[in-house]
Amino acid sequence: MKKIVFLTGAGMSVESGFKTFRGAGGLWEDYPVEQVASHEGWLMDPNLVNSFYNRLRRKLYDAQPNDGHRLIAELEDRYDVTVVTQNVDNLHEKAGSTHIIHLHGELTKVCSSRDQFDERYVRELGPDDPDVVEGEKAGDGSLLRPFIVFFGESVPMISPAAEAVGEADVFVIIGTSLNVYPAAGLAHYVRPGTPIFLIDPDDVSITHIPNLTHIRKGASEGMRQLVTMLP
């Protein structure tokens, strides 16, 4: 069974009405990214950061996957599919994808602020209990924080992502500018000769990527075209 690896970014979720940001210096739901998605922002005002993610989490529970998400999930019937996503939403999961590597964390989860990757203190919040209340603590006594990789923090899932990309028979990039590292460097792990598809309606700097086909469409329309082109 051929292995397809997807790398998805902000453009993947646009059609689902879930707005994200692209890179430092941008806005997320009208907040400066540095205020709500940086380690410095967390240290300055953890209550503001948790309140921001509480609101965003409630919005996510109402969001639904688009046809692009669903078409990726349906490919599991014919291919070994891994989704590497820069997005913190759970729309790939909602669509039915079963092998997802979240590079930048997961909005539906909270964790220890002493060590966000200590699995003992990572907790899933559901639609009936979506909020972190002011002063709420993790099991290790530190403040609960969003299970999000803030700017300036390490990205531990980049290693398994690179390993997956290195095993791909087809690599597909959807809705990412390829300007946010380390995720942007994943294309360099593709084996020589592996076909690469980029689904993005915008012009993207792709001169450094060989064997690439650019499908200039949004996520859903682009995925419908891709399905007809896959080996």
XYZ file of N, CA and C in Angstrom:
693
model
N 0.851 -1.201 0.000
C 0.000 0.000 0.000
C 0.881 1.242 0.000
N 0.641 2.132 -0.945
C 1.453 3.343 -1.044
C 1.171 4.261 0.144
N 2.232 4.972 0.559
C 2.115 5.876 1.702
C 2.025 7.316 1.212
N 0.961 8.013 1.622
C 0.798 9.429 1.332
C 0.920 10.208 2.639
N 1.754 11.231 2.621
C 1.897 12.103 3.779
C 1.417 13.495 3.386
N 0.504 14.036 4.182
C -0.006 15.388 3.994
C 0.635 16.315 5.022
N 0.992 17.515 4.588
C 1.363 18.586 5.495
C 0.327 19.685 5.324
N -0.453 19.942 6.368
C -1.537 20.918 6.254
C -1.276 22.122 7.146
N -1.696 23.290 6.635
C -1.520 24.535 7.369
C -2.814 25.312 7.458
N -2.697 26.595 7.710
C -3.856 27.446 7.994
C -4.919 27.376 6.908
N -4.494 27.306 5.634
C -5.449 27.290 4.538
C -6.337 26.061 4.514
N -5.957 25.017 5.230
C -6.755 23.792 5.270
C -8.086 24.032 5.973
N -8.102 24.898 6.965
C -9.287 25.066 7.804
C -10.098 26.315 7.480
N -9.634 27.100 6.519
C -10.326 28.348 6.195
C -11.775 28.092 5.791
N -12.002 27.067 4.970
C -13.359 26.790 4.492
C -14.277 26.313 5.613
N -13.685 25.910 6.725
C -14.487 25.495 7.881
C -14.800 26.669 8.792
N -14.346 27.846 8.415
C -14.633 29.038 9.201
C -13.789 29.175 10.441
N -12.695 28.398 10.498
C -11.842 28.470 11.678
C -10.586 29.246 11.310
N -10.522 30.488 11.774
C -9.435 31.383 11.390
C -8.199 31.114 12.224
N -7.065 31.022 11.570
C -5.797 30.866 12.270
C -4.870 31.986 11.832
N -3.622 31.891 12.232
C -2.660 32.922 11.851
C -1.537 32.284 11.062
N -0.815 33.114 10.327
C 0.342 32.640 9.563
C 1.577 33.380 10.046
N 2.300 32.760 10.962
C 3.602 33.286 11.329
C 3.575 34.382 12.377
N 4.763 34.643 12.931
C 4.908 35.698 13.920
C 4.590 37.037 13.275
N 4.054 37.952 14.080
C 3.700 39.262 13.572
C 2.284 39.335 13.037
N 1.608 38.191 12.975
C 0.247 38.162 12.468
C -0.776 38.338 13.569
N -2.040 38.231 13.179
C -3.141 38.336 14.128
C -3.890 37.013 14.191
N -4.360 36.684 15.362
C -5.201 35.506 15.533
C -6.449 35.980 16.260
N -7.602 35.925 15.554
C -8.844 36.439 16.128
C -8.639 37.866 16.648
N -7.903 38.662 15.875
C -7.673 40.083 16.147
C -6.740 40.349 17.328
N -6.080 39.325 17.827
C -5.072 39.516 18.864
C -3.680 39.418 18.240
N -2.731 40.236 18.664
C -1.352 40.046 18.211
C -0.861 38.665 18.642
N -0.241 37.952 17.720
C 0.218 36.596 18.014
C 1.149 36.578 19.226
N 2.004 37.578 19.336
C 2.959 37.602 20.443
C 2.277 37.679 21.796
N 1.065 38.206 21.819
C 0.345 38.352 23.086
C -0.298 37.046 23.531
N -0.736 36.230 22.573
C -1.500 35.028 22.932
C -0.837 33.723 22.498
N 0.273 33.793 21.781
C 0.897 32.561 21.301
C 2.413 32.616 21.418
N 2.891 33.250 22.468
C 4.329 33.262 22.738
C 4.561 32.950 24.204
N 5.748 32.439 24.508
C 6.074 32.132 25.896
C 6.082 33.410 26.741
N 6.544 34.503 26.144
C 6.578 35.777 26.855
C 5.158 36.259 27.166
N 4.256 36.079 26.209
C 2.872 36.465 26.422
C 2.240 35.682 27.559
N 2.542 34.387 27.623
C 2.025 33.553 28.704
C 2.543 34.029 30.057
N 3.832 34.297 30.157
C 4.403 34.735 31.424
C 3.834 36.079 31.854
N 3.545 36.944 30.890
C 3.047 38.283 31.202
C 1.615 38.254 31.719
N 0.773 37.413 31.091
C -0.644 37.411 31.502
C -1.275 36.049 31.185
N -1.029 35.048 32.033
C -1.584 33.720 31.765
C -3.104 33.698 31.739
N -3.758 34.564 32.526
C -5.227 34.584 32.516
C -5.764 35.043 31.166
N -5.127 36.040 30.576
C -5.532 36.498 29.251
C -5.358 35.390 28.229
N -4.226 34.693 28.295
C -3.944 33.627 27.327
C -4.973 32.511 27.471
N -5.240 32.065 28.698
C -6.222 30.995 28.885
C -7.620 31.440 28.450
N -7.984 32.686 28.734
C -9.294 33.188 28.303
C -9.407 33.196 26.785
N -8.325 33.572 26.113
C -8.317 33.585 24.649
C -8.561 32.185 24.100
N -7.844 31.198 24.649
C -7.991 29.830 24.148
C -9.315 29.207 24.577
N -9.867 29.645 25.707
C -11.213 29.187 26.071
C -12.214 29.580 24.989
N -12.161 30.842 24.561
C -13.083 31.311 23.524
C -12.839 30.591 22.201
N -11.570 30.407 21.864
C -11.238 29.748 20.602
C -11.678 28.285 20.626
N -11.545 27.656 21.788
C -11.931 26.249 21.932
C -13.438 26.095 21.748
N -14.213 27.001 22.327
C -15.666 26.931 22.158
C -16.049 27.111 20.690
N -15.347 27.988 20.004
C -15.610 28.191 18.573
C -15.267 26.939 17.781
N -14.191 26.264 18.159
C -13.784 25.055 17.448
C -14.830 23.952 17.579
N -15.447 23.827 18.739
C -16.436 22.761 18.921
C -17.619 22.916 17.971
N -17.857 24.151 17.506
C -18.947 24.377 16.553
C -18.506 24.224 15.104
N -17.197 24.187 14.863
C -16.686 24.105 13.489
C -16.785 22.671 12.967
N -16.980 22.542 11.671
C -17.090 21.234 11.036
C -16.028 21.083 9.949
N -15.535 19.869 9.741
C -14.553 19.662 8.673
C -15.150 19.968 7.310
N -14.299 20.406 6.386
C -14.759 20.666 5.028
C -14.471 19.453 4.139
N -14.844 19.551 2.870
C -14.653 18.422 1.962
C -13.189 18.040 1.839
N -12.286 19.017 1.965
C -10.862 18.703 1.908
C -10.450 17.765 3.021
N -10.889 18.067 4.249
C -10.606 17.173 5.378
C -11.179 15.781 5.121
N -12.433 15.746 4.639
C -13.102 14.451 4.453
C -12.431 13.621 3.352
N -11.997 14.275 2.290
C -11.346 13.540 1.199
C -10.009 12.951 1.645
N -9.297 13.668 2.489
C -8.051 13.114 3.041
C -8.360 11.863 3.860
N -9.380 11.937 4.699
C -9.745 10.778 5.522
C -10.170 9.596 4.664
N -10.909 9.852 3.600
C -11.391 8.769 2.733
C -10.264 8.059 2.009
N -9.143 8.727 1.826
C -8.012 8.089 1.149
C -7.430 6.930 1.949
N -7.767 6.857 3.248
C -7.275 5.737 4.061
C -7.819 4.395 3.575
N -8.871 4.430 2.762
C -9.392 3.178 2.205
C -8.430 2.572 1.187
N -7.585 3.425 0.583
C -6.717 2.952 -0.512
C -5.234 3.156 -0.258
N -4.897 3.994 0.730
C -3.497 4.332 0.976
C -3.197 4.305 2.470
N -1.908 4.216 2.765
C -1.417 4.419 4.121
C -1.221 5.930 4.263
N -2.088 6.601 5.035
C -2.129 8.064 5.084
C -1.671 8.574 6.448
N -0.739 9.500 6.428
C -0.346 10.233 7.631
C -0.570 11.710 7.378
N -1.192 12.379 8.336
C -1.403 13.820 8.255
C -0.496 14.499 9.270
N 0.393 15.340 8.771
C 1.202 16.209 9.627
C 0.566 17.589 9.543
N 0.099 18.128 10.649
C -0.593 19.402 10.581
C 0.044 20.458 11.471
N 0.102 21.667 10.931
C 0.529 22.818 11.716
C -0.651 23.408 12.492
N -1.849 22.960 12.185
C -3.052 23.508 12.804
C -3.290 22.887 14.179
N -3.891 23.657 15.059
C -4.168 23.156 16.404
C -5.614 22.693 16.544
N -6.389 22.779 15.468
C -7.778 22.321 15.530
C -7.847 20.799 15.426
N -9.053 20.268 15.619
C -9.249 18.815 15.554
C -10.113 18.416 14.356
N -10.081 19.225 13.290
C -10.964 18.983 12.151
C -10.550 17.747 11.357
N -9.272 17.418 11.339
C -8.872 16.162 10.690
C -9.454 14.970 11.451
N -9.413 15.049 12.782
C -9.992 13.972 13.591
C -11.497 13.871 13.361
N -12.167 15.001 13.341
C -13.617 15.004 13.125
C -13.977 14.399 11.771
N -13.095 14.593 10.781
C -13.358 14.067 9.436
C -13.110 12.570 9.339
N -12.378 12.011 10.309
C -12.154 10.573 10.314
C -10.729 10.127 10.079
N -9.788 11.047 9.931
C -8.383 10.649 9.799
C -7.913 10.024 11.105
N -7.072 8.994 10.986
C -6.693 8.228 12.176
C -5.225 8.343 12.553
N -4.389 8.863 11.650
C -2.960 8.988 11.967
C -2.546 10.435 11.736
N -2.532 11.218 12.824
C -2.300 12.653 12.734
C -1.160 13.047 13.668
N -0.216 13.789 13.130
C 0.882 14.333 13.920
C 0.656 15.833 14.042
N 0.386 16.293 15.261
C 0.151 17.717 15.504
C 1.480 18.390 15.862
N 1.995 19.209 14.954
C 3.276 19.865 15.206
C 3.171 20.937 16.284
N 2.077 21.665 16.303
C 1.984 22.846 17.152
C 1.009 22.686 18.315
N 0.673 21.426 18.643
C -0.190 21.173 19.774
C -1.648 21.013 19.372
N -2.504 20.900 20.396
C -3.920 20.627 20.166
C -4.772 21.531 21.062
N -5.641 22.279 20.428
C -6.469 23.247 21.140
C -7.408 22.597 22.145
N -7.838 21.380 21.878
C -8.790 20.722 22.769
C -8.141 20.214 24.052
N -6.817 20.382 24.184
C -6.121 19.847 25.347
C -5.465 20.956 26.154
N -5.274 20.684 27.443
C -4.528 21.573 28.335
C -3.459 20.748 29.037
N -2.503 21.447 29.648
C -1.346 20.728 30.185
C -0.693 21.523 31.304
N 0.350 20.958 31.839
C 1.157 21.627 32.855
C 1.929 22.782 32.222
N 2.069 23.884 32.956
C 2.908 24.973 32.461
C 4.358 24.798 32.892
N 4.634 23.775 33.695
C 6.018 23.471 34.066
C 6.665 22.602 32.996
N 5.908 21.657 32.465
C 6.394 20.795 31.372
C 5.181 20.375 30.560
N 4.943 21.105 29.447
C 3.703 20.854 28.698
C 3.661 19.492 28.032
N 4.808 18.809 27.941
C 4.820 17.513 27.272
C 4.845 16.340 28.248
N 4.641 16.621 29.527
C 4.501 15.549 30.513
C 3.094 14.976 30.367
N 3.019 13.782 29.791
C 1.725 13.197 29.429
C 0.825 12.973 30.637
N 1.406 12.896 31.815
C 0.584 12.669 33.016
C -0.383 13.816 33.265
N -0.044 14.993 32.773
C -0.843 16.174 33.090
C -1.508 16.793 31.865
N -1.485 16.069 30.750
C -2.206 16.525 29.564
C -3.648 16.039 29.662
N -4.585 16.953 29.489
C -5.993 16.609 29.679
C -6.828 17.141 28.524
N -7.782 16.340 28.087
C -8.689 16.733 27.002
C -9.899 17.445 27.603
N -10.264 18.570 26.993
C -11.466 19.289 27.405
C -12.553 19.074 26.360
N -13.744 18.710 26.792
C -14.837 18.456 25.869
C -15.763 19.646 25.722
N -16.740 19.553 24.828
C -17.690 20.652 24.601
C -18.471 21.038 25.864
N -18.666 20.087 26.768
C -19.405 20.391 27.995
C -18.519 20.974 29.091
N -17.207 20.958 28.872
C -16.263 21.475 29.869
C -15.084 22.110 29.133
N -15.322 23.221 28.400
C -14.311 23.741 27.477
C -13.322 24.729 28.075
N -13.532 25.154 29.323
C -12.772 26.296 29.838
C -11.777 25.925 30.928
N -10.677 26.646 30.934
C -9.763 26.655 32.074
C -10.139 27.866 32.923
N -10.456 27.629 34.188
C -10.853 28.751 35.049
C -9.606 29.397 35.642
N -9.738 30.659 36.014
C -8.595 31.412 36.534
C -7.997 30.708 37.746
N -6.685 30.484 37.686
C -5.974 29.854 38.796
C -6.014 28.341 38.810
N -6.683 27.724 37.835
C -6.789 26.264 37.822
C -5.423 25.642 37.571
N -5.148 24.559 38.276
C -3.804 23.980 38.244
C -3.808 22.557 37.694
N -2.660 22.188 37.155
C -2.422 20.814 36.692
C -2.049 19.946 37.888
N -1.902 18.658 37.630
C -1.613 17.725 38.713
C -0.282 17.955 39.392
N 0.638 18.670 38.730
C 1.943 18.923 39.333
C 1.980 20.250 40.095
N 0.814 20.913 40.218
C 0.737 22.152 40.978
C 0.990 23.413 40.182
N 1.380 23.277 38.908
C 1.594 24.462 38.068
C 0.281 24.876 37.419
N 0.223 26.105 36.937
C -0.984 26.567 36.271
C -1.253 25.744 35.012
N -2.535 25.429 34.803
C -2.914 24.804 33.544
C -2.716 25.810 32.410
N -2.226 25.328 31.269
C -2.041 26.179 30.100
C -2.516 25.419 28.867
N -2.752 26.116 27.781
C -3.138 25.425 26.549
C -2.016 24.492 26.082
N -2.409 23.347 25.542
C -1.442 22.394 25.000
C -1.073 22.846 23.580
N -0.418 24.007 23.532
C -0.063 24.678 22.288
C 1.436 24.956 22.317
N 2.101 24.735 21.195
C 3.509 25.106 21.085
C 3.563 26.599 20.749
N 3.952 27.399 21.721
C 4.060 28.837 21.502
C 5.305 29.158 20.679
N 5.293 30.317 20.057
C 6.489 30.783 19.363
C 7.650 30.840 20.355
N 8.797 30.354 19.911
C 9.980 30.336 20.760
C 10.146 29.056 21.545
N 9.158 28.156 21.499
C 9.262 26.875 22.197
C 9.664 25.772 21.221
N 10.184 24.694 21.765
C 10.616 23.584 20.920
C 9.410 22.881 20.295
N 9.668 22.199 19.180
C 8.621 21.472 18.445
C 9.016 19.992 18.434
N 8.730 19.269 19.505
C 9.226 17.897 19.621
C 8.665 16.935 18.576
N 7.480 17.234 18.018
C 6.892 16.312 17.046
C 7.486 16.462 15.654
N 8.455 17.365 15.494
C 9.061 17.526 14.176
C 9.857 16.283 13.777
N 10.419 15.584 14.728
C 11.213 14.385 14.405
C 10.349 13.258 13.846
N 9.245 12.863 14.514
C 8.385 11.842 13.898
C 7.775 12.311 12.580
N 7.536 13.624 12.451
C 7.005 14.141 11.188
C 8.023 13.961 10.071
N 9.278 14.300 10.345
C 10.334 14.146 9.339
C 10.509 12.681 8.955
N 10.387 11.802 9.939
C 10.503 10.371 9.661
C 9.385 9.902 8.733
N 8.166 10.375 8.985
C 7.029 10.005 8.135
C 7.217 10.528 6.717
N 7.647 11.788 6.597
C 7.856 12.368 5.270
C 8.916 11.589 4.502
N 9.947 11.131 5.195
C 11.013 10.372 4.559
C 10.562 9.024 4.025
N 9.407 8.534 4.500
C 8.875 7.244 4.042
C 7.786 7.408 2.983
N 7.451 8.650 2.633
C 6.307 8.907 1.752
C 6.583 8.493 0.311
N 5.555 7.908 -0.325
C 5.574 7.673 -1.766
C 4.995 8.879 -2.506
N 4.148 9.655 -1.803
C 3.585 10.904 -2.314
C 3.533 11.880 -1.147
N 3.945 13.134 -1.386
C 3.912 14.160 -0.349
C 3.019 15.286 -0.839
N 2.036 15.664 0.000
C 1.056 16.679 -0.380
C 1.060 17.802 0.657
N 1.184 19.028 0.184
C 1.206 20.209 1.043
C -0.063 21.005 0.770
N -0.820 21.324 1.822
C -2.082 22.053 1.639
C -2.145 23.259 2.570
N -2.290 24.444 1.979
C -2.634 25.626 2.746
C -1.581 26.122 3.696
N -0.311 25.975 3.337
C 0.744 26.530 4.176
C 1.722 27.286 3.301
N 2.215 28.405 3.824
C 3.075 29.286 3.045
C 4.500 28.751 2.904
N 4.821 27.690 3.629
C 6.182 27.138 3.644
C 7.201 28.154 4.145
N 6.746 29.096 4.954
C 7.642 30.088 5.536
C 7.837 29.896 7.036
N 7.040 28.995 7.649
C 7.122 28.788 9.094
C 7.985 27.565 9.367
N 9.129 27.789 9.979
C 10.023 26.681 10.318
C 9.782 26.266 11.768
N 10.043 24.977 12.098
C 10.732 23.989 11.277
C 9.861 23.247 10.266
N 8.540 23.449 10.282
C 7.676 22.669 9.393
C 8.045 22.859 7.926
N 8.447 24.072 7.558
C 8.761 24.350 6.160
C 9.925 23.505 5.653
N 10.767 23.039 6.562
C 11.902 22.228 6.152
C 11.565 20.775 5.881
N 10.322 20.360 6.140
C 9.965 18.953 5.974
C 10.098 18.484 4.527
N 9.902 19.393 3.561
C 10.013 18.996 2.152
C 11.394 18.461 1.827
N 12.388 18.849 2.605
C 13.758 18.400 2.340
C 13.968 16.935 2.736
N 13.022 16.356 3.466
C 13.154 14.956 3.880
C 12.536 13.988 2.872
N 11.885 14.510 1.862
C 11.264 13.653 0.848
C 12.356 12.936 0.057
N 12.153 11.657 -0.200
C 13.134 10.898 -0.978
C 13.215 11.425 -2.408
N 14.394 11.403 -3.018
C 14.541 11.879 -4.396
C 13.578 11.156 -5.339
N 12.935 11.930 -6.192
C 12.012 11.355 -7.168
C 10.588 11.232 -6.690
N 10.339 11.494 -5.410
C 8.980 11.396 -4.870
C 8.128 12.556 -5.387
N 6.935 12.269 -5.953
C 6.083 13.370 -6.404
C 5.549 14.191 -5.229
N 5.560 15.517 -5.405
C 5.082 16.445 -4.392
C 3.982 17.295 -5.011
N 2.875 17.420 -4.302
C 1.762 18.255 -4.754
C 1.565 19.385 -3.745
N 1.361 20.590 -4.249
C 1.052 21.739 -3.413
C -0.333 22.242 -3.790
N -1.247 22.237 -2.814
C -2.600 22.760 -3.021
C -2.695 24.096 -2.305
N -2.738 25.171 -3.070
C -2.815 26.514 -2.499
C -3.199 27.467 -3.615
N -4.226 28.295 -3.412
C -4.648 29.213 -4.472
C -3.669 30.358 -4.691
N -2.773 30.584 -3.746
C -1.857 31.720 -3.822
C -0.512 31.325 -4.412
N 0.236 32.318 -4.854
C 1.612 32.079 -5.274
C 2.443 31.758 -4.044
N 3.259 30.713 -4.155
C 4.107 30.282 -3.049
C 5.518 30.115 -3.583
N 6.491 30.507 -2.777
C 7.888 30.365 -3.197
C 8.272 28.890 -3.156
N 8.312 28.268 -4.328
C 8.525 26.819 -4.385
C 9.665 26.437 -5.329
N 10.492 27.400 -5.677
C 11.551 27.115 -6.653
C 12.572 26.109 -6.129
N 12.652 25.954 -4.821
C 13.654 25.065 -4.236
C 13.155 23.630 -4.102
N 11.913 23.347 -4.517
C 11.342 22.014 -4.336
C 11.217 21.321 -5.701
N 11.924 20.208 -5.908
C 11.816 19.484 -7.178
C 10.563 18.608 -7.236
N 10.221 18.152 -8.441
C 9.110 17.203 -8.654
C 7.787 17.715 -8.094
N 7.572 19.037 -8.168
C 6.394 19.606 -7.539
C 5.349 20.031 -8.559
N 4.090 19.682 -8.260
C 2.939 20.117 -9.048
C 2.094 21.039 -8.190
N 1.869 22.270 -8.661
C 1.108 23.255 -7.897
C -0.334 23.270 -8.399
N -1.251 22.875 -7.524
C -2.687 22.947 -7.819
C -3.201 24.238 -7.207
N -3.513 25.220 -8.044
C -3.861 26.561 -7.558
C -5.351 26.638 -7.195
N -5.703 25.936 -6.153
C -7.091 25.909 -5.701
C -7.114 25.837 -4.185
N -8.313 26.082 -3.622
C -8.476 25.935 -2.189
C -8.442 24.471 -1.783
N -8.542 24.225 -0.486
C -8.350 22.872 0.037
C -9.322 21.859 -0.553
N -10.619 22.154 -0.538
C -11.608 21.173 -0.989
C -11.535 20.936 -2.490
N -11.530 22.031 -3.259
C -11.470 21.893 -4.708
C -10.146 21.273 -5.128
N -9.078 21.659 -4.461
C -7.776 21.093 -4.774
C -7.703 19.608 -4.461
N -8.307 19.190 -3.348
C -8.310 17.772 -3.002
C -9.130 16.966 -4.009
N -10.224 17.536 -4.501
C -11.009 16.821 -5.498
C -10.172 16.581 -6.770
N -9.361 17.568 -7.141
C -8.491 17.380 -8.297
C -7.377 16.390 -7.991
N -6.801 16.481 -6.799
C -5.703 15.589 -6.442
C -6.114 14.128 -6.503
N -7.305 13.830 -6.016
C -7.774 12.437 -5.979
C -7.752 11.812 -7.374
N -8.016 12.608 -8.386
C -8.002 12.087 -9.762
C -6.594 11.924 -10.312
N -5.591 12.496 -9.636
C -4.212 12.474 -10.124
C -3.329 11.464 -9.398
N -3.807 10.934 -8.305
C -2.965 10.041 -7.503
C -2.747 8.700 -8.197
N -1.545 8.148 -8.027
C -1.270 6.825 -8.624
C -2.033 5.711 -7.919
